[in-house]
């Protein structure tokens, strides 16, 4: 399984800080590691190509599974999409699914090209600007009970980078508490991490991503 470049446990404190600063700028960018293992942050313009050839904006010249011109990330209105028009030999994948033609990208999506994973980060897609800033500070203010709920929410990400956060019932069963207790705790966590203004169907995933990205919840916790 390809590991997401956004997982905090593989990043140094300096790398995490660089990501946070990039997110605060509000401009979408790609995160990946080069052939030496160093974190690379590439802001997106209207279009950039990815491939093994040095002329590409992102040149993955160390990865022999990558084609010379493999794929492109393009701006379509206010959105971004990954395009693979059959130029690649081994295909392009997003969250484990092969791209046929063009696919819209969402914040946190993991693009796999050859043996290289690139994460798409769109700071303003569904995370309020307060979420990234609030996360690291909120972590030090959590009660033990709130932290247990937050860790349980994120637990599905232990083995799967493209997981769905745990349901209220799953959290309640794991912690041996009532579903109402889980709901009330999550409401406090939504506020603490600055995601309480999001649509209901986005809050849980956004909270989990904010906790994992900021390091408030690490892989060791899961």
mmCIF file of N, CA and C in Angstrom, residues 12-134:
data_model
loop_
_atom_site.group_PDB
_atom_site.id
_atom_site.type_symbol
_atom_site.label_atom_id
_atom_site.label_comp_id
_atom_site.label_asym_id
_atom_site.label_seq_id
_atom_site.Cartn_x
_atom_site.Cartn_y
_atom_site.Cartn_z
ATOM 1 N N UNK A 12 9.533 15.225 9.644
ATOM 2 C CA UNK A 12 10.263 15.879 10.725
ATOM 3 C C UNK A 12 9.478 17.106 11.185
ATOM 4 N N UNK A 13 9.758 17.616 12.374
ATOM 5 C CA UNK A 13 9.083 18.850 12.815
ATOM 6 C C UNK A 13 9.260 19.996 11.814
ATOM 7 N N UNK A 14 10.439 20.105 11.213
ATOM 8 C CA UNK A 14 10.673 21.176 10.238
ATOM 9 C C UNK A 14 9.788 20.978 9.000
ATOM 10 N N UNK A 15 9.634 19.731 8.563
ATOM 11 C CA UNK A 15 8.789 19.451 7.400
ATOM 12 C C UNK A 15 7.322 19.741 7.700
ATOM 13 N N UNK A 16 6.875 19.379 8.894
ATOM 14 C CA UNK A 16 5.495 19.684 9.281
ATOM 15 C C UNK A 16 5.266 21.189 9.307
ATOM 16 N N UNK A 17 6.244 21.926 9.825
ATOM 17 C CA UNK A 17 6.114 23.378 9.880
ATOM 18 C C UNK A 17 6.056 23.970 8.476
ATOM 19 N N UNK A 18 6.865 23.433 7.563
ATOM 20 C CA UNK A 18 6.847 23.924 6.183
ATOM 21 C C UNK A 18 5.480 23.702 5.548
ATOM 22 N N UNK A 19 4.868 22.554 5.831
ATOM 23 C CA UNK A 19 3.530 22.272 5.302
ATOM 24 C C UNK A 19 2.502 23.247 5.861
ATOM 25 N N UNK A 20 2.565 23.474 7.163
ATOM 26 C CA UNK A 20 1.618 24.401 7.783
ATOM 27 C C UNK A 20 1.746 25.797 7.193
ATOM 28 N N UNK A 21 2.973 26.236 6.972
ATOM 29 C CA UNK A 21 3.180 27.563 6.389
ATOM 30 C C UNK A 21 2.637 27.613 4.963
ATOM 31 N N UNK A 22 2.812 26.532 4.201
ATOM 32 C CA UNK A 22 2.281 26.480 2.838
ATOM 33 C C UNK A 22 0.756 26.511 2.847
ATOM 34 N N UNK A 23 0.148 25.810 3.800
ATOM 35 C CA UNK A 23 -1.316 25.801 3.880
ATOM 36 C C UNK A 23 -1.849 27.182 4.235
ATOM 37 N N UNK A 24 -1.149 27.898 5.089
ATOM 38 C CA UNK A 24 -1.616 29.226 5.486
ATOM 39 C C UNK A 24 -1.635 30.196 4.309
ATOM 40 N N UNK A 25 -0.811 29.946 3.293
ATOM 41 C CA UNK A 25 -0.822 30.798 2.108
ATOM 42 C C UNK A 25 -2.098 30.623 1.297
ATOM 43 N N UNK A 26 -2.770 29.495 1.502
ATOM 44 C CA UNK A 26 -4.064 29.273 0.870
ATOM 45 C C UNK A 26 -4.023 28.785 -0.556
ATOM 46 N N UNK A 27 -2.842 28.538 -1.093
ATOM 47 C CA UNK A 27 -2.715 28.122 -2.491
ATOM 48 C C UNK A 27 -2.539 26.609 -2.562
ATOM 49 N N UNK A 28 -3.285 25.906 -3.417
ATOM 50 C CA UNK A 28 -3.123 24.450 -3.530
ATOM 51 C C UNK A 28 -1.692 24.073 -3.921
ATOM 52 N N UNK A 29 -1.249 22.926 -3.416
ATOM 53 C CA UNK A 29 0.103 22.466 -3.732
ATOM 54 C C UNK A 29 0.161 20.942 -3.666
ATOM 55 N N UNK A 30 1.241 20.389 -4.195
ATOM 56 C CA UNK A 30 1.505 18.955 -4.137
ATOM 57 C C UNK A 30 2.649 18.700 -3.166
ATOM 58 N N UNK A 31 2.553 17.589 -2.441
ATOM 59 C CA UNK A 31 3.593 17.164 -1.509
ATOM 60 C C UNK A 31 4.085 15.788 -1.948
ATOM 61 N N UNK A 32 5.404 15.632 -2.044
ATOM 62 C CA UNK A 32 5.959 14.311 -2.341
ATOM 63 C C UNK A 32 7.389 14.270 -1.829
ATOM 64 N N UNK A 33 8.017 13.114 -1.926
ATOM 65 C CA UNK A 33 9.415 12.975 -1.523
ATOM 66 C C UNK A 33 10.255 12.639 -2.746
ATOM 67 N N UNK A 34 11.401 13.302 -2.850
ATOM 68 C CA UNK A 34 12.256 13.087 -4.011
ATOM 69 C C UNK A 34 13.079 11.820 -3.845
ATOM 70 N N UNK A 35 13.996 11.584 -4.770
ATOM 71 C CA UNK A 35 14.778 10.358 -4.755
ATOM 72 C C UNK A 35 15.660 10.203 -3.537
ATOM 73 N N UNK A 36 15.959 11.305 -2.850
ATOM 74 C CA UNK A 36 16.766 11.242 -1.617
ATOM 75 C C UNK A 36 15.908 11.128 -0.365
ATOM 76 N N UNK A 37 14.571 11.208 -0.552
ATOM 77 C CA UNK A 37 13.674 11.135 0.591
ATOM 78 C C UNK A 37 13.318 12.474 1.191
ATOM 79 N N UNK A 38 13.738 13.566 0.559
ATOM 80 C CA UNK A 38 13.430 14.899 1.072
ATOM 81 C C UNK A 38 12.014 15.318 0.668
ATOM 82 N N UNK A 39 11.320 16.003 1.570
ATOM 83 C CA UNK A 39 9.981 16.495 1.278
ATOM 84 C C UNK A 39 10.042 17.636 0.269
ATOM 85 N N UNK A 40 9.163 17.574 -0.734
ATOM 86 C CA UNK A 40 9.066 18.615 -1.747
ATOM 87 C C UNK A 40 7.648 19.177 -1.739
ATOM 88 N N UNK A 41 7.529 20.515 -1.767
ATOM 89 C CA UNK A 41 6.248 21.198 -1.827
ATOM 90 C C UNK A 41 6.216 22.007 -3.116
ATOM 91 N N UNK A 42 5.233 21.728 -3.969
ATOM 92 C CA UNK A 42 5.168 22.390 -5.278
ATOM 93 C C UNK A 42 3.831 23.104 -5.421
ATOM 94 N N UNK A 43 3.806 24.444 -5.386
ATOM 95 C CA UNK A 43 2.554 25.188 -5.595
ATOM 96 C C UNK A 43 2.014 24.934 -6.998
ATOM 97 N N UNK A 44 0.703 24.956 -7.137
ATOM 98 C CA UNK A 44 0.076 24.697 -8.427
ATOM 99 C C UNK A 44 -0.240 25.987 -9.158
ATOM 100 N N UNK A 45 0.037 25.983 -10.456
ATOM 101 C CA UNK A 45 -0.381 27.062 -11.334
ATOM 102 C C UNK A 45 -1.553 26.565 -12.160
ATOM 103 N N UNK A 46 -1.619 26.961 -13.416
ATOM 104 C CA UNK A 46 -2.721 26.507 -14.258
ATOM 105 C C UNK A 46 -2.515 25.076 -14.739
ATOM 106 N N UNK A 47 -1.245 24.675 -14.925
ATOM 107 C CA UNK A 47 -0.971 23.328 -15.413
ATOM 108 C C UNK A 47 0.471 22.966 -15.118
ATOM 109 N N UNK A 48 0.694 21.731 -14.696
ATOM 110 C CA UNK A 48 2.051 21.232 -14.579
ATOM 111 C C UNK A 48 2.070 19.769 -14.982
ATOM 112 N N UNK A 49 3.172 19.350 -15.552
ATOM 113 C CA UNK A 49 3.301 17.967 -15.984
ATOM 114 C C UNK A 49 4.194 17.200 -15.014
ATOM 115 N N UNK A 50 3.969 15.903 -14.963
ATOM 116 C CA UNK A 50 4.715 15.014 -14.082
ATOM 117 C C UNK A 50 5.242 13.867 -14.931
ATOM 118 N N UNK A 51 6.510 13.558 -14.796
ATOM 119 C CA UNK A 51 7.096 12.464 -15.558
ATOM 120 C C UNK A 51 8.563 12.304 -15.251
ATOM 121 N N UNK A 52 9.208 11.377 -15.954
ATOM 122 C CA UNK A 52 10.621 11.111 -15.700
ATOM 123 C C UNK A 52 11.536 12.083 -16.450
ATOM 124 N N UNK A 53 11.037 12.681 -17.530
ATOM 125 C CA UNK A 53 11.843 13.600 -18.332
ATOM 126 C C UNK A 53 12.138 14.877 -17.525
ATOM 127 N N UNK A 54 13.376 15.377 -17.543
ATOM 128 C CA UNK A 54 13.735 16.571 -16.766
ATOM 129 C C UNK A 54 12.916 17.808 -17.116
ATOM 130 N N UNK A 55 12.353 17.868 -18.322
ATOM 131 C CA UNK A 55 11.593 19.051 -18.725
ATOM 132 C C UNK A 55 10.258 19.171 -17.999
ATOM 133 N N UNK A 56 9.789 18.119 -17.332
ATOM 134 C CA UNK A 56 8.543 18.197 -16.575
ATOM 135 C C UNK A 56 8.695 19.113 -15.370
ATOM 136 N N UNK A 57 7.587 19.782 -14.999
ATOM 137 C CA UNK A 57 7.632 20.628 -13.798
ATOM 138 C C UNK A 57 7.947 19.796 -12.559
ATOM 139 N N UNK A 58 7.410 18.576 -12.501
ATOM 140 C CA UNK A 58 7.804 17.627 -11.463
ATOM 141 C C UNK A 58 8.472 16.456 -12.164
ATOM 142 N N UNK A 59 9.789 16.388 -12.059
ATOM 143 C CA UNK A 59 10.569 15.360 -12.739
ATOM 144 C C UNK A 59 10.930 14.247 -11.761
ATOM 145 N N UNK A 60 10.325 13.091 -11.931
ATOM 146 C CA UNK A 60 10.577 11.938 -11.059
ATOM 147 C C UNK A 60 11.608 11.048 -11.735
ATOM 148 N N UNK A 61 12.797 11.587 -11.972
ATOM 149 C CA UNK A 61 13.788 10.899 -12.792
ATOM 150 C C UNK A 61 14.410 9.680 -12.124
ATOM 151 N N UNK A 62 14.211 9.506 -10.826
ATOM 152 C CA UNK A 62 14.740 8.343 -10.118
ATOM 153 C C UNK A 62 13.795 7.144 -10.182
ATOM 154 N N UNK A 63 12.545 7.365 -10.582
ATOM 155 C CA UNK A 63 11.517 6.321 -10.544
ATOM 156 C C UNK A 63 11.386 5.685 -11.934
ATOM 157 N N UNK A 64 11.901 4.467 -12.079
ATOM 158 C CA UNK A 64 11.907 3.815 -13.390
ATOM 159 C C UNK A 64 10.529 3.360 -13.841
ATOM 160 N N UNK A 65 9.535 3.390 -12.938
ATOM 161 C CA UNK A 65 8.179 2.996 -13.312
ATOM 162 C C UNK A 65 7.385 4.165 -13.901
ATOM 163 N N UNK A 66 7.983 5.345 -13.891
ATOM 164 C CA UNK A 66 7.313 6.547 -14.398
ATOM 165 C C UNK A 66 7.666 6.740 -15.874
ATOM 166 N N UNK A 67 6.663 7.095 -16.678
ATOM 167 C CA UNK A 67 6.902 7.376 -18.094
ATOM 168 C C UNK A 67 7.539 8.746 -18.269
ATOM 169 N N UNK A 68 8.078 8.991 -19.467
ATOM 170 C CA UNK A 68 8.767 10.266 -19.713
ATOM 171 C C UNK A 68 7.833 11.458 -19.487
ATOM 172 N N UNK A 69 6.633 11.408 -20.057
ATOM 173 C CA UNK A 69 5.569 12.357 -19.718
ATOM 174 C C UNK A 69 4.411 11.503 -19.249
ATOM 175 N N UNK A 70 4.120 11.556 -17.975
ATOM 176 C CA UNK A 70 3.222 10.578 -17.371
ATOM 177 C C UNK A 70 1.798 11.116 -17.194
ATOM 178 N N UNK A 71 1.685 12.292 -16.599
ATOM 179 C CA UNK A 71 0.364 12.854 -16.279
ATOM 180 C C UNK A 71 0.502 14.359 -16.116
ATOM 181 N N UNK A 72 -0.634 15.028 -15.992
ATOM 182 C CA UNK A 72 -0.634 16.479 -15.797
ATOM 183 C C UNK A 72 -1.686 16.850 -14.770
ATOM 184 N N UNK A 73 -1.392 17.860 -13.969
ATOM 185 C CA UNK A 73 -2.369 18.440 -13.053
ATOM 186 C C UNK A 73 -2.795 19.770 -13.655
ATOM 187 N N UNK A 74 -4.106 19.924 -13.884
ATOM 188 C CA UNK A 74 -4.626 21.088 -14.601
ATOM 189 C C UNK A 74 -5.675 21.806 -13.773
ATOM 190 N N UNK A 75 -5.708 23.115 -13.927
ATOM 191 C CA UNK A 75 -6.761 23.902 -13.299
ATOM 192 C C UNK A 75 -7.960 23.951 -14.235
ATOM 193 N N UNK A 76 -9.126 23.653 -13.683
ATOM 194 C CA UNK A 76 -10.375 23.705 -14.439
ATOM 195 C C UNK A 76 -11.323 24.616 -13.667
ATOM 196 N N UNK A 77 -11.405 25.881 -14.066
ATOM 197 C CA UNK A 77 -12.180 26.839 -13.288
ATOM 198 C C UNK A 77 -11.539 27.040 -11.933
ATOM 199 N N UNK A 78 -12.297 26.768 -10.866
ATOM 200 C CA UNK A 78 -11.774 26.887 -9.507
ATOM 201 C C UNK A 78 -11.318 25.542 -8.946
ATOM 202 N N UNK A 79 -11.298 24.508 -9.770
ATOM 203 C CA UNK A 79 -10.936 23.169 -9.322
ATOM 204 C C UNK A 79 -9.643 22.721 -9.993
ATOM 205 N N UNK A 80 -9.082 21.614 -9.503
ATOM 206 C CA UNK A 80 -7.906 21.000 -10.122
ATOM 207 C C UNK A 80 -8.222 19.552 -10.439
ATOM 208 N N UNK A 81 -7.626 19.061 -11.508
ATOM 209 C CA UNK A 81 -7.843 17.688 -11.939
ATOM 210 C C UNK A 81 -6.514 17.066 -12.349
ATOM 211 N N UNK A 82 -6.414 15.753 -12.214
ATOM 212 C CA UNK A 82 -5.270 15.002 -12.710
ATOM 213 C C UNK A 82 -5.687 14.375 -14.025
ATOM 214 N N UNK A 83 -4.846 14.502 -15.040
ATOM 215 C CA UNK A 83 -5.176 13.989 -16.371
ATOM 216 C C UNK A 83 -4.120 12.985 -16.809
ATOM 217 N N UNK A 84 -4.577 11.829 -17.250
ATOM 218 C CA UNK A 84 -3.710 10.812 -17.852
ATOM 219 C C UNK A 84 -4.409 10.363 -19.126
ATOM 220 N N UNK A 85 -3.930 10.848 -20.243
ATOM 221 C CA UNK A 85 -4.579 10.593 -21.522
ATOM 222 C C UNK A 85 -3.952 9.419 -22.269
ATOM 223 N N UNK A 86 -3.466 8.457 -21.539
ATOM 224 C CA UNK A 86 -2.907 7.265 -22.158
ATOM 225 C C UNK A 86 -1.429 7.361 -22.469
ATOM 226 N N UNK A 87 -0.773 8.437 -22.029
ATOM 227 C CA UNK A 87 0.653 8.579 -22.287
ATOM 228 C C UNK A 87 1.500 7.713 -21.359
ATOM 229 N N UNK A 88 0.961 7.383 -20.205
ATOM 230 C CA UNK A 88 1.745 6.642 -19.220
ATOM 231 C C UNK A 88 1.728 5.144 -19.502
ATOM 232 N N UNK A 89 2.823 4.515 -19.170
ATOM 233 C CA UNK A 89 2.944 3.070 -19.375
ATOM 234 C C UNK A 89 2.243 2.281 -18.257
ATOM 235 N N UNK A 90 2.371 2.753 -17.020
ATOM 236 C CA UNK A 90 1.848 2.002 -15.871
ATOM 237 C C UNK A 90 0.612 2.630 -15.236
ATOM 238 N N UNK A 91 0.096 3.715 -15.825
ATOM 239 C CA UNK A 91 -1.121 4.310 -15.310
ATOM 240 C C UNK A 91 -0.896 5.274 -14.160
ATOM 241 N N UNK A 92 -1.946 6.018 -13.864
ATOM 242 C CA UNK A 92 -1.968 6.980 -12.764
ATOM 243 C C UNK A 92 -3.125 6.602 -11.861
ATOM 244 N N UNK A 93 -2.914 6.695 -10.561
ATOM 245 C CA UNK A 93 -3.915 6.246 -9.594
ATOM 246 C C UNK A 93 -4.192 7.346 -8.582
ATOM 247 N N UNK A 94 -5.459 7.478 -8.173
ATOM 248 C CA UNK A 94 -5.839 8.418 -7.119
ATOM 249 C C UNK A 94 -6.591 7.632 -6.051
ATOM 250 N N UNK A 95 -6.051 7.654 -4.846
ATOM 251 C CA UNK A 95 -6.660 6.917 -3.724
ATOM 252 C C UNK A 95 -6.899 5.454 -4.082
ATOM 253 N N UNK A 96 -5.949 4.875 -4.832
ATOM 254 C CA UNK A 96 -6.031 3.460 -5.168
ATOM 255 C C UNK A 96 -6.871 3.135 -6.382
ATOM 256 N N UNK A 97 -7.469 4.143 -7.022
ATOM 257 C CA UNK A 97 -8.299 3.910 -8.204
ATOM 258 C C UNK A 97 -7.608 4.476 -9.440
ATOM 259 N N UNK A 98 -7.615 3.697 -10.510
ATOM 260 C CA UNK A 98 -6.927 4.142 -11.723
ATOM 261 C C UNK A 98 -7.666 5.303 -12.379
ATOM 262 N N UNK A 99 -6.902 6.274 -12.858
ATOM 263 C CA UNK A 99 -7.462 7.432 -13.548
ATOM 264 C C UNK A 99 -7.637 7.095 -15.021
ATOM 265 N N UNK A 100 -8.840 7.276 -15.508
ATOM 266 C CA UNK A 100 -9.123 7.107 -16.924
ATOM 267 C C UNK A 100 -9.475 8.485 -17.479
ATOM 268 N N UNK A 101 -8.558 9.070 -18.231
ATOM 269 C CA UNK A 101 -8.796 10.413 -18.750
ATOM 270 C C UNK A 101 -8.476 11.467 -17.719
ATOM 271 N N UNK A 102 -9.499 11.995 -17.063
ATOM 272 C CA UNK A 102 -9.318 13.098 -16.117
ATOM 273 C C UNK A 102 -10.137 12.829 -14.861
ATOM 274 N N UNK A 103 -9.587 13.229 -13.720
ATOM 275 C CA UNK A 103 -10.303 13.054 -12.452
ATOM 276 C C UNK A 103 -10.086 14.283 -11.582
ATOM 277 N N UNK A 104 -11.180 14.786 -11.015
ATOM 278 C CA UNK A 104 -11.096 15.940 -10.118
ATOM 279 C C UNK A 104 -10.361 15.550 -8.844
ATOM 280 N N UNK A 105 -9.565 16.480 -8.344
ATOM 281 C CA UNK A 105 -8.814 16.246 -7.123
ATOM 282 C C UNK A 105 -9.472 16.953 -5.941
ATOM 283 N N UNK A 106 -9.420 16.298 -4.783
ATOM 284 C CA UNK A 106 -9.935 16.861 -3.539
ATOM 285 C C UNK A 106 -8.805 16.922 -2.521
ATOM 286 N N UNK A 107 -8.924 17.832 -1.595
ATOM 287 C CA UNK A 107 -7.924 17.984 -0.550
ATOM 288 C C UNK A 107 -7.628 16.650 0.122
ATOM 289 N N UNK A 108 -6.352 16.292 0.189
ATOM 290 C CA UNK A 108 -5.934 15.058 0.832
ATOM 291 C C UNK A 108 -5.819 13.869 -0.094
ATOM 292 N N UNK A 109 -6.241 14.001 -1.359
ATOM 293 C CA UNK A 109 -6.119 12.895 -2.313
ATOM 294 C C UNK A 109 -4.651 12.518 -2.502
ATOM 295 N N UNK A 110 -4.399 11.216 -2.669
ATOM 296 C CA UNK A 110 -3.045 10.724 -2.908
ATOM 297 C C UNK A 110 -2.948 10.210 -4.341
ATOM 298 N N UNK A 111 -2.073 10.829 -5.116
ATOM 299 C CA UNK A 111 -1.828 10.443 -6.502
ATOM 300 C C UNK A 111 -0.626 9.506 -6.519
ATOM 301 N N UNK A 112 -0.777 8.343 -7.141
ATOM 302 C CA UNK A 112 0.328 7.406 -7.263
ATOM 303 C C UNK A 112 0.768 7.339 -8.715
ATOM 304 N N UNK A 113 2.018 7.665 -8.947
ATOM 305 C CA UNK A 113 2.621 7.637 -10.278
ATOM 306 C C UNK A 113 3.881 6.792 -10.170
ATOM 307 N N UNK A 114 3.899 5.641 -10.830
ATOM 308 C CA UNK A 114 4.996 4.711 -10.635
ATOM 309 C C UNK A 114 5.025 4.255 -9.191
ATOM 310 N N UNK A 115 6.184 4.391 -8.555
ATOM 311 C CA UNK A 115 6.310 4.028 -7.143
ATOM 312 C C UNK A 115 6.282 5.262 -6.244
ATOM 313 N N UNK A 116 5.898 6.398 -6.803
ATOM 314 C CA UNK A 116 5.922 7.663 -6.072
ATOM 315 C C UNK A 116 4.517 8.135 -5.727
ATOM 316 N N UNK A 117 4.332 8.569 -4.493
ATOM 317 C CA UNK A 117 3.045 9.105 -4.038
ATOM 318 C C UNK A 117 3.157 10.613 -3.896
ATOM 319 N N UNK A 118 2.160 11.310 -4.430
ATOM 320 C CA UNK A 118 2.079 12.768 -4.304
ATOM 321 C C UNK A 118 0.725 13.096 -3.692
ATOM 322 N N UNK A 119 0.695 13.935 -2.684
ATOM 323 C CA UNK A 119 -0.565 14.323 -2.053
ATOM 324 C C UNK A 119 -0.987 15.699 -2.547
ATOM 325 N N UNK A 120 -2.275 15.831 -2.835
ATOM 326 C CA UNK A 120 -2.844 17.104 -3.261
ATOM 327 C C UNK A 120 -3.410 17.814 -2.041
ATOM 328 N N UNK A 121 -2.998 19.039 -1.825
ATOM 329 C CA UNK A 121 -3.465 19.819 -0.676
ATOM 330 C C UNK A 121 -4.147 21.079 -1.189
ATOM 331 N N UNK A 122 -5.426 21.240 -0.847
ATOM 332 C CA UNK A 122 -6.190 22.433 -1.208
ATOM 333 C C UNK A 122 -6.693 23.050 0.094
ATOM 334 N N UNK A 123 -5.936 23.963 0.689
ATOM 335 C CA UNK A 123 -6.248 24.469 2.028
ATOM 336 C C UNK A 123 -7.659 25.003 2.207
ATOM 337 N N UNK A 124 -8.232 25.625 1.182
ATOM 338 C CA UNK A 124 -9.538 26.252 1.344
ATOM 339 C C UNK A 124 -10.679 25.425 0.767
ATOM 340 N N UNK A 125 -10.407 24.178 0.365
ATOM 341 C CA UNK A 125 -11.486 23.395 -0.231
ATOM 342 C C UNK A 125 -12.589 23.098 0.775
ATOM 343 N N UNK A 126 -12.219 22.545 1.920
ATOM 344 C CA UNK A 126 -13.255 22.292 2.910
ATOM 345 C C UNK A 126 -12.778 22.491 4.343
ATOM 346 N N UNK A 127 -11.561 22.986 4.508
ATOM 347 C CA UNK A 127 -11.077 23.302 5.843
ATOM 348 C C UNK A 127 -11.024 24.810 6.018
ATOM 349 N N UNK A 128 -11.746 25.370 7.000
ATOM 350 C CA UNK A 128 -11.650 26.804 7.246
ATOM 351 C C UNK A 128 -10.213 27.177 7.573
ATOM 352 N N UNK A 129 -9.862 28.435 7.350
ATOM 353 C CA UNK A 129 -8.486 28.857 7.581
ATOM 354 C C UNK A 129 -8.082 28.672 9.032
ATOM 355 N N UNK A 130 -9.039 28.623 9.935
ATOM 356 C CA UNK A 130 -8.705 28.449 11.354
ATOM 357 C C UNK A 130 -8.348 27.019 11.692
ATOM 358 N N UNK A 131 -8.697 26.060 10.839
ATOM 359 C CA UNK A 131 -8.519 24.655 11.187
ATOM 360 C C UNK A 131 -7.046 24.300 11.334
ATOM 361 N N UNK A 132 -6.226 24.653 10.335
ATOM 362 C CA UNK A 132 -4.824 24.304 10.393
ATOM 363 C C UNK A 132 -4.136 24.973 11.556
ATOM 364 N N UNK A 133 -4.445 26.240 11.778
ATOM 365 C CA UNK A 133 -3.809 26.959 12.868
ATOM 366 C C UNK A 133 -4.276 26.460 14.229
ATOM 367 N N UNK A 134 -5.545 26.062 14.311
ATOM 368 C CA UNK A 134 -6.091 25.651 15.597
ATOM 369 C C UNK A 134 -5.588 24.287 16.022
#
